[in-house]
Short mmCIF file of C-alpha atoms in Angstrom, two decimals:
data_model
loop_
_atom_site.label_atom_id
_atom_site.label_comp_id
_atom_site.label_asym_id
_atom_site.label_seq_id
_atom_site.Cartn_x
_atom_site.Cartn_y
_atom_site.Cartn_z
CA UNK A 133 -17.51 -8.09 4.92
CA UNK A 134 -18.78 -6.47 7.81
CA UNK A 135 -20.19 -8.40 10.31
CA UNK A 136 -16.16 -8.74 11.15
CA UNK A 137 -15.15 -5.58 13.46
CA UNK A 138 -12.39 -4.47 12.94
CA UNK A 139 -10.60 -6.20 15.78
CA UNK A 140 -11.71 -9.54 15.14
CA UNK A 141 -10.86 -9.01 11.27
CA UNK A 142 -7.06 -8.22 12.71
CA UNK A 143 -6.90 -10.79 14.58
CA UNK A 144 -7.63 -13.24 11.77
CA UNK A 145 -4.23 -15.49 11.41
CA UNK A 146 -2.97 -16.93 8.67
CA UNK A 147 -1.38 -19.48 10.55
CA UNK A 148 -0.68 -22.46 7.70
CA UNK A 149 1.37 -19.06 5.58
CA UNK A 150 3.16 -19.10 8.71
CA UNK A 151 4.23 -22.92 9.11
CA UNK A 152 5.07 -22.75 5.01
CA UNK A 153 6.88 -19.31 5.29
CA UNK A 154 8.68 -19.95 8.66
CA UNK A 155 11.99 -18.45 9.11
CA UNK A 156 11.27 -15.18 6.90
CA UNK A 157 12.34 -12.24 8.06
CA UNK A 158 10.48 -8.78 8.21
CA UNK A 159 13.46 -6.78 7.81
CA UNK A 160 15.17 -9.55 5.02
CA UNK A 161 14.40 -7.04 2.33
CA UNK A 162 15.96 -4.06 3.70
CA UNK A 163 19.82 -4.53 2.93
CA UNK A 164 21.73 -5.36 6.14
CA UNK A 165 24.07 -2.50 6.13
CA UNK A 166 21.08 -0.01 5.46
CA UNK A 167 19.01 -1.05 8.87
CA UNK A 168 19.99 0.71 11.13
CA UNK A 169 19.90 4.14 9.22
CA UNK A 170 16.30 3.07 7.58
CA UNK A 171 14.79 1.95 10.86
CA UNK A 172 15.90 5.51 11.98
CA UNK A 173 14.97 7.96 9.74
CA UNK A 174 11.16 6.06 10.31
CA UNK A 175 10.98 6.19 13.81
CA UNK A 176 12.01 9.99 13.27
CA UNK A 177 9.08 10.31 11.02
CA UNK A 178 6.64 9.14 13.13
CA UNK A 179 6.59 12.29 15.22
CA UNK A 180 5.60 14.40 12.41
CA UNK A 181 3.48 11.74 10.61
CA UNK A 182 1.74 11.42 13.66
CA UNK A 183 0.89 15.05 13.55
CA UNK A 184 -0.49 15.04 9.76
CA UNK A 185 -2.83 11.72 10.80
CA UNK A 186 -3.70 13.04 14.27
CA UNK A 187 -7.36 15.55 13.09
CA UNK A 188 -8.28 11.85 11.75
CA UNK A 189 -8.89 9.30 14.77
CA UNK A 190 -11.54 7.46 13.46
CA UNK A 191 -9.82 5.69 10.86
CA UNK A 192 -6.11 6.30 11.41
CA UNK A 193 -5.56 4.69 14.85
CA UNK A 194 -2.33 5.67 17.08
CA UNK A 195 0.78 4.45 16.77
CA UNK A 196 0.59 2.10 19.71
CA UNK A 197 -2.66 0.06 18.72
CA UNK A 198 -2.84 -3.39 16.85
CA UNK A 199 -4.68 -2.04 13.94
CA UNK A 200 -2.30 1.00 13.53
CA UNK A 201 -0.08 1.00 10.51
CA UNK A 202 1.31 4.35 11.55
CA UNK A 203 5.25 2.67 12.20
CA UNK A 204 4.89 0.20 9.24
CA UNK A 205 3.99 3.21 7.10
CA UNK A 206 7.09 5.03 8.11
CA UNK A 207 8.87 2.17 8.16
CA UNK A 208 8.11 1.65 4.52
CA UNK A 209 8.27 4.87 3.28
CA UNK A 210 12.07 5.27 5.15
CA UNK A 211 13.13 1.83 3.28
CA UNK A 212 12.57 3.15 0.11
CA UNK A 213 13.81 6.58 0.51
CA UNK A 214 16.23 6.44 2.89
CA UNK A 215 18.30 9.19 2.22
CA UNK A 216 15.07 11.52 2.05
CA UNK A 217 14.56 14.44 4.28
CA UNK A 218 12.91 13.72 7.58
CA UNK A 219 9.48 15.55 6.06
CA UNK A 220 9.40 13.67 3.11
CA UNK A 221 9.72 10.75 5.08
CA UNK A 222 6.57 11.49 6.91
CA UNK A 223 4.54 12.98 3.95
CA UNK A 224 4.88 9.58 1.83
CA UNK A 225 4.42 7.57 5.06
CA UNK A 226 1.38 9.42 5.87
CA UNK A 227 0.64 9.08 2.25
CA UNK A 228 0.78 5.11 2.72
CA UNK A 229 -1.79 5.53 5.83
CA UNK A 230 -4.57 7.32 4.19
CA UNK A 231 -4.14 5.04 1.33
CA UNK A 232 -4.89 2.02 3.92
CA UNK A 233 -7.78 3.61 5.12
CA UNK A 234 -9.16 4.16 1.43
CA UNK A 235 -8.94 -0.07 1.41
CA UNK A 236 -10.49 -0.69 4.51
CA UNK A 237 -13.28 1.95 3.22
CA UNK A 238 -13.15 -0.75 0.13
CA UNK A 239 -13.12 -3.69 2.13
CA UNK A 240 -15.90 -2.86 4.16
CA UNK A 241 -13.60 -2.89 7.46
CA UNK A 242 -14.63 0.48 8.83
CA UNK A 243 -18.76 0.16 7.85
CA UNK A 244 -21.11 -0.98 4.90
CA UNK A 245 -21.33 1.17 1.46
CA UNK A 246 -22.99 0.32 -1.45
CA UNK A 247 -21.16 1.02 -4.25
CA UNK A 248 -22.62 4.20 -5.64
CA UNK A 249 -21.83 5.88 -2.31
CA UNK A 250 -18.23 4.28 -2.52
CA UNK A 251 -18.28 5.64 -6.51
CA UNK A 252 -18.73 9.08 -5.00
CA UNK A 253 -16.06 8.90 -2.55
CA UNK A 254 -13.60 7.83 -4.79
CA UNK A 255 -14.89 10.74 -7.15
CA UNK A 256 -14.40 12.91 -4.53
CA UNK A 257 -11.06 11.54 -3.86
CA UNK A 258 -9.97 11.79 -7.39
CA UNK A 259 -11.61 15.60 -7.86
CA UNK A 260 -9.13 16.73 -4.56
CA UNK A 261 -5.94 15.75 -6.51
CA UNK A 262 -6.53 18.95 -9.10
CA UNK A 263 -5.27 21.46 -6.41
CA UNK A 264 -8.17 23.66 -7.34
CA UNK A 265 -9.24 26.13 -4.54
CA UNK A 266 -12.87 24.83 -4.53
CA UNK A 267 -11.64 20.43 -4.34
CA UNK A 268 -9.44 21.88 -1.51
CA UNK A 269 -11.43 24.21 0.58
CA UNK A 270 -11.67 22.68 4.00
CA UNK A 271 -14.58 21.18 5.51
CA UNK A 272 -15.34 20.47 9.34
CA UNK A 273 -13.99 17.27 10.37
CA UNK A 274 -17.25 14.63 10.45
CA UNK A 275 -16.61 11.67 13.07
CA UNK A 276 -17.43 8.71 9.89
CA UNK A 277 -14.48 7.07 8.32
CA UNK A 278 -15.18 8.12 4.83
CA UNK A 279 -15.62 11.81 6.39
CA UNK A 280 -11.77 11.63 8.27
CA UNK A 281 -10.52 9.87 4.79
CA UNK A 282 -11.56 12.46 2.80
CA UNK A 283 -10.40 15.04 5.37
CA UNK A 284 -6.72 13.61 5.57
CA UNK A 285 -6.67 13.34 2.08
CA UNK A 286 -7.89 16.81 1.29
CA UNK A 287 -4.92 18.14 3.89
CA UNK A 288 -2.44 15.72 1.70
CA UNK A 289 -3.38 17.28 -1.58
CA UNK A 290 -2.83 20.78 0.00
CA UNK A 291 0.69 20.29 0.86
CA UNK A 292 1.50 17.85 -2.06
CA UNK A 293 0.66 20.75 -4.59
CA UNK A 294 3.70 22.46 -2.55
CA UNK A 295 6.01 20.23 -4.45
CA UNK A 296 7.79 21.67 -7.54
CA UNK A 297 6.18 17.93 -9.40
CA UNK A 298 2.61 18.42 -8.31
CA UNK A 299 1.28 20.63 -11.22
CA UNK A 300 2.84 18.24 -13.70
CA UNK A 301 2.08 14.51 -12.05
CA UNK A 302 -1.29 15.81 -10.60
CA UNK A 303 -3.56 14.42 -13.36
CA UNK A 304 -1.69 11.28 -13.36
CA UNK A 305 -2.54 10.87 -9.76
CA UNK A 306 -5.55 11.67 -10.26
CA UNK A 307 -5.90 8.95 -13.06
CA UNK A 308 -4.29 6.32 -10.74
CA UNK A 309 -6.38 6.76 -8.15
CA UNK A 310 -9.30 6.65 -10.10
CA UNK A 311 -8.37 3.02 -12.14
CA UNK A 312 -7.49 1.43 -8.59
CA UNK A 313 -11.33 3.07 -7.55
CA UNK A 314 -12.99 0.77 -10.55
CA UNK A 315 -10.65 -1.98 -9.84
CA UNK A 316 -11.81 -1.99 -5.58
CA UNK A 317 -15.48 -1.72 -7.31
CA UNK A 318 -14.73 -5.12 -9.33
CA UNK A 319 -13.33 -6.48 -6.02
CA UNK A 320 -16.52 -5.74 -4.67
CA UNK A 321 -18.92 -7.26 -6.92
CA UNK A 322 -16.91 -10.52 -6.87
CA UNK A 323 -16.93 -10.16 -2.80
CA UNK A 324 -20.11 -9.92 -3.09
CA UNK A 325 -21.16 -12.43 -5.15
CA UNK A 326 -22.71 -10.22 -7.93
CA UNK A 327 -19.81 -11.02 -10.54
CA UNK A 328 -18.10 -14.56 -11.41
CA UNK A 329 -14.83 -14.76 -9.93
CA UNK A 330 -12.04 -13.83 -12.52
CA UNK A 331 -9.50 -16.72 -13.64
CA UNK A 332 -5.98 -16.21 -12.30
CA UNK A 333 -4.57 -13.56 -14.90
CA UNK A 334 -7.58 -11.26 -14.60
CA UNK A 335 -7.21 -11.72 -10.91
CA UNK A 336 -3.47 -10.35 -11.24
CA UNK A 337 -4.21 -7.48 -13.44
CA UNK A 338 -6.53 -6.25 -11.21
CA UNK A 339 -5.15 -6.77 -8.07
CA UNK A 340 -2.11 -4.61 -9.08
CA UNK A 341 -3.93 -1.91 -9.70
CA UNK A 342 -5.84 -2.50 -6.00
CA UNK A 343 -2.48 -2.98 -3.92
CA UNK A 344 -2.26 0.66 -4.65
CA UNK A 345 1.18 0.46 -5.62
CA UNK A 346 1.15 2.74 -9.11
CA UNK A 347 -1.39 5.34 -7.13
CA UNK A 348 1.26 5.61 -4.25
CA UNK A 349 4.19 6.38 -7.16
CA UNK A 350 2.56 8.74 -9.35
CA UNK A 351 2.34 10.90 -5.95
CA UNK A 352 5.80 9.93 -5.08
CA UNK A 353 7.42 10.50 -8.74
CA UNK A 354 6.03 14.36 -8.10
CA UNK A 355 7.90 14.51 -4.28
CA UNK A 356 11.54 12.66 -5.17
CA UNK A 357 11.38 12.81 -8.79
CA UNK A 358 13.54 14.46 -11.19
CA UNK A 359 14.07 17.71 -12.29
CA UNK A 360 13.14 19.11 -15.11
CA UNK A 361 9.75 17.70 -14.29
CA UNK A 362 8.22 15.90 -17.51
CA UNK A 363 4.87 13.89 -17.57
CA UNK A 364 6.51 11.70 -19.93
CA UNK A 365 8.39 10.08 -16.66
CA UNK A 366 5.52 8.14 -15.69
CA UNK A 367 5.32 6.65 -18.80
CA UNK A 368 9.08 5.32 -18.56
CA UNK A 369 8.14 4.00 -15.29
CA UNK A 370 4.82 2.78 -15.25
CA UNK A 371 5.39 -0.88 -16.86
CA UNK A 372 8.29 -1.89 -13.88
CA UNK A 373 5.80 -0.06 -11.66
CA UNK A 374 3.05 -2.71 -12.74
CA UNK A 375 5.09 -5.52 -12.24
CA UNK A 376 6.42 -4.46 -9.35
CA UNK A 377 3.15 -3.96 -8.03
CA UNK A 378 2.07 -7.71 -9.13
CA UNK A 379 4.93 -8.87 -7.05
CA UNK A 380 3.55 -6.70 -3.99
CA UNK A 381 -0.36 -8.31 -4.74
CA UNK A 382 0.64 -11.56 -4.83
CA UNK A 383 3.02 -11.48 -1.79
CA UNK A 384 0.31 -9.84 0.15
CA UNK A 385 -1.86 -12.91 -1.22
CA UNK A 386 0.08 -15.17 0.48
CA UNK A 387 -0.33 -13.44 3.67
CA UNK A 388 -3.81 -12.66 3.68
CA UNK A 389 -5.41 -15.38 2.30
CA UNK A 390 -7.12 -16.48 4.92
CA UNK A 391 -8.78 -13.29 6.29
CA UNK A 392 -9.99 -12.81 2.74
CA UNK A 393 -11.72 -16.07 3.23
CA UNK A 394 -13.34 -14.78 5.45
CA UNK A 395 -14.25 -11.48 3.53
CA UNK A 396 -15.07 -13.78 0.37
CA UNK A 397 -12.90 -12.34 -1.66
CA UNK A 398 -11.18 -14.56 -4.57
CA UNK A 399 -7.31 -14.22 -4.05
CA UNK A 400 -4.61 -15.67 -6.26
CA UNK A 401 -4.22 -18.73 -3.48
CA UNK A 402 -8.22 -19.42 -3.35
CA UNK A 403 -8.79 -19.31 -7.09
CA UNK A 404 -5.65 -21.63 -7.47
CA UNK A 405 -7.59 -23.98 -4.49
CA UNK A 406 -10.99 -23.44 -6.47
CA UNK A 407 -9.61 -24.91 -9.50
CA UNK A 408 -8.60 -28.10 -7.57
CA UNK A 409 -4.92 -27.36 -6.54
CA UNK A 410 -4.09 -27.60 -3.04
CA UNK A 411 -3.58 -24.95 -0.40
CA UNK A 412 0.30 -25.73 0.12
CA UNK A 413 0.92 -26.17 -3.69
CA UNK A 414 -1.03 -22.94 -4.50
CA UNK A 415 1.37 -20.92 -2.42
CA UNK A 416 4.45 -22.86 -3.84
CA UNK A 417 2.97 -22.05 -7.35
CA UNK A 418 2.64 -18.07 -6.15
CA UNK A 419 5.78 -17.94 -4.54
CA UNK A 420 7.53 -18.96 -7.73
CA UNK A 421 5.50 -16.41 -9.88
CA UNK A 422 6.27 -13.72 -7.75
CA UNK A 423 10.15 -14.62 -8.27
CA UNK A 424 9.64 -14.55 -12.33
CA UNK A 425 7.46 -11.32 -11.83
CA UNK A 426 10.23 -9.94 -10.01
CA UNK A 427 13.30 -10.90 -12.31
CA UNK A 428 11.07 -8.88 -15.20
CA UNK A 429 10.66 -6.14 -12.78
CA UNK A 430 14.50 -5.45 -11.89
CA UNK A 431 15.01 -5.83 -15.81
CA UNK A 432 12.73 -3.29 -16.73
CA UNK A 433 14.18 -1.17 -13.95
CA UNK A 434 17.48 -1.70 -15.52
CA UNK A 435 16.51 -0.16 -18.97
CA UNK A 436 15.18 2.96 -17.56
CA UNK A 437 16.95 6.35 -18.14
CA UNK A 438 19.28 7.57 -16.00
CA UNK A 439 17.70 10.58 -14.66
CA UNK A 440 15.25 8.19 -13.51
CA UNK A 441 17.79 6.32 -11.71
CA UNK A 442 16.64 7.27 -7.97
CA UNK A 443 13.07 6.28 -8.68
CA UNK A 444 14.29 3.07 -9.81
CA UNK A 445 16.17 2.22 -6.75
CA UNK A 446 13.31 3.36 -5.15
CA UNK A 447 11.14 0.43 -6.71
CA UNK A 448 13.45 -1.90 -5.84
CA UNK A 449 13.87 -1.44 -2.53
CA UNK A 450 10.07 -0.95 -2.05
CA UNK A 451 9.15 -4.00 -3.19
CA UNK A 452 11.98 -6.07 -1.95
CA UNK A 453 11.06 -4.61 1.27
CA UNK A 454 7.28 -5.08 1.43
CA UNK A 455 7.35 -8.49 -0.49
CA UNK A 456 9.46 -9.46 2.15
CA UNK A 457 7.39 -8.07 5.35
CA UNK A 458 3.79 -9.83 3.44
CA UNK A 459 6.03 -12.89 3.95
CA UNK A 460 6.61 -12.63 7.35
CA UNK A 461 4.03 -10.71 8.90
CA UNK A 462 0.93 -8.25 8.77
CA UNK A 463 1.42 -4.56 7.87
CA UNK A 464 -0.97 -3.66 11.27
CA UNK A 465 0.36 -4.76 14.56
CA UNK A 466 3.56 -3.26 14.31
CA UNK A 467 3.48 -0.61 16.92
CA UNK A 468 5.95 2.29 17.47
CA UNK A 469 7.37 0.65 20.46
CA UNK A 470 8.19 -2.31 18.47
CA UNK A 471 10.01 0.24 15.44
CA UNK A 472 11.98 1.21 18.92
CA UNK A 473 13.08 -1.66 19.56
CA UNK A 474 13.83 -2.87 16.32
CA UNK A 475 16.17 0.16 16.05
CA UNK A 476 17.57 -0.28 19.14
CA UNK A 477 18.58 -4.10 18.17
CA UNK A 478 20.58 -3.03 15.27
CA UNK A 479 22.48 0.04 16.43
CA UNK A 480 25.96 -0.24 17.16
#
């Protein structure tokens, strides 16, 4: 996409998702009795967040500009772990950032890479997760977005292999990262043109993996976890974590589909539209999936084990609260002011 800056490709509305949508509400998902304590514990995350993110300007913009997601980041990481410490707070919202900028890197937002340069960087990306001394041995800071990427993510692996889960869940990360790295390449080609667009399904099973949703929980299964650490957790999770992430794709759908128009990418709503159904009735016919998608997902969180019990809550009030924001609004333009004042509406 990249004749777009990045401004102009923020300011793309999606103003017909906003007629259909009207009246949802960005905090809907977060449990009305758990607001004001979420909406805390992020804005006292962002200090410290801020601090992780701040060596990387280029990409990860300050908490007060449009194309930030510094607060929503927080935001998100404090609505699914609220009772977490104020650190881990900031380590899995910071973890959320640098996993934005690896999209925009994708989405050709920041600059133009063919793909075997982006196939390198995601190598690269993969290669820090081991925690050995040579994948983590710091470079200077270069001023390119794939440079400050790398660099925040190198700094993330270094204190993630702090945490008693990292030596187990490592290679799983690792393995995440690199499926949603092939999956962004598939995006790509279609983007561009070089591959047919996929039918619906394909679309789906992709996407899932592209939301970044599983990457972001291998790393977080390591940080709140439980103890005994066993590898075997992931694979008790990872089937609610897919379709909990397919609820997260398509509800992000929904919002974006316009400014992937504009990036010609295919999206659940424009392949529904290019097989003749209209723009209104494609989002009816999404919005419905996403509710089946997530009565499967709270059932499958429902069977798991109990010492996986916080991790499932987790899911659940991830994607309840981030299906519900794609609903109502962008992740970016949602400054630290506005976190402010969101937490000082509710207190009391």
């Amino acid at each position: 996409m990249s004749d777009l800056g990045d401004r102009a490709y923020f300011g793309i509305r999606n103003d017909l998702a906003d007629r259909l949508l009207k009246g949802s509400h960005q905090l809907a998902g977060v449990p009305e009795g758990d607001r004001e304590a979420v909406l805390r514990a992020a804005l006292d995350a962002v200090p410290e967040a801020a601090g992780l993110l701040r060596p990387f300007p280029v990409l990860f913009a300050d908490g007060e500009s449009s194309a930030s997601r510094l607060a929503f980041s927080c935001l998100s990481a404090a609505a699914t772990f609220p009772l977490a410490r104020r650190e881990q707070i900031a380590e899995l919202g910071a973890l959320t950032a640098i996993l934005f900028g690896l999209d925009d890197i994708a989405d050709g937002i920041a600059g133009d890479w063919p793909d075997r340069d982006f196939t390198a960087f995601i190598a690269r990306l993969c290669a820090m997760t081991t925690g050995m001394p040579s994948a983590l041995a710091p470079e200077p800071v270069a001023e390119g977005p794939i440079e400050q990427v790398l660099g925040a993510w190198q700094a993330w692996c270094a204190r993630f292999h702090g945490h008693a889960g990292a030596a187990v869940h490592a290679p799983n990360l690792g393995r995440q990262l690199e499926l949603a790295g092939a999956a962004m390449l598939r995006e790509r080609a279609w983007a561009a043109g070089r591959a047919p667009w996929p039918e619906y399904a394909d679309y789906l099973a992709n996407g899932l993996l592209t939301i970044l949703y599983p990457t972001w929980w291998a790393a977080a299964l390591a940080i709140r976890g439980p103890v005994p650490v066993e590898a075997a957790h992931w694979a008790s999770i990872e089937p609610a974590t897919h379709l909990g992430a397919a609820c997260m794709r398509l509800a992000n759908d929904i919002r974006t589909f316009e400014r992937e128009k504009a990036e010609g990418k295919p999206n659940s709503i424009s392949i529904l539209e290019k097989a003749g159904t209209g723009t209104a009735r494609a989002v009816t016919r999404v919005s419905a999936h996403i509710g089946e998608l997530d009565a499967e997902f709270r059932a499958a969180l429902a069977d798991l084990p109990a010492e996986l019990a916080e991790i499932a809550e987790g899911q659940r009030r991830s994607v309840s609260f981030n299906g519900r924001w794609y609903l109502a609004r962008d992740t970016h333009a949602y400054t630290v002011r506005e976190l402010a004042g969101d937490l000082e509406s509710h207190e009391g």
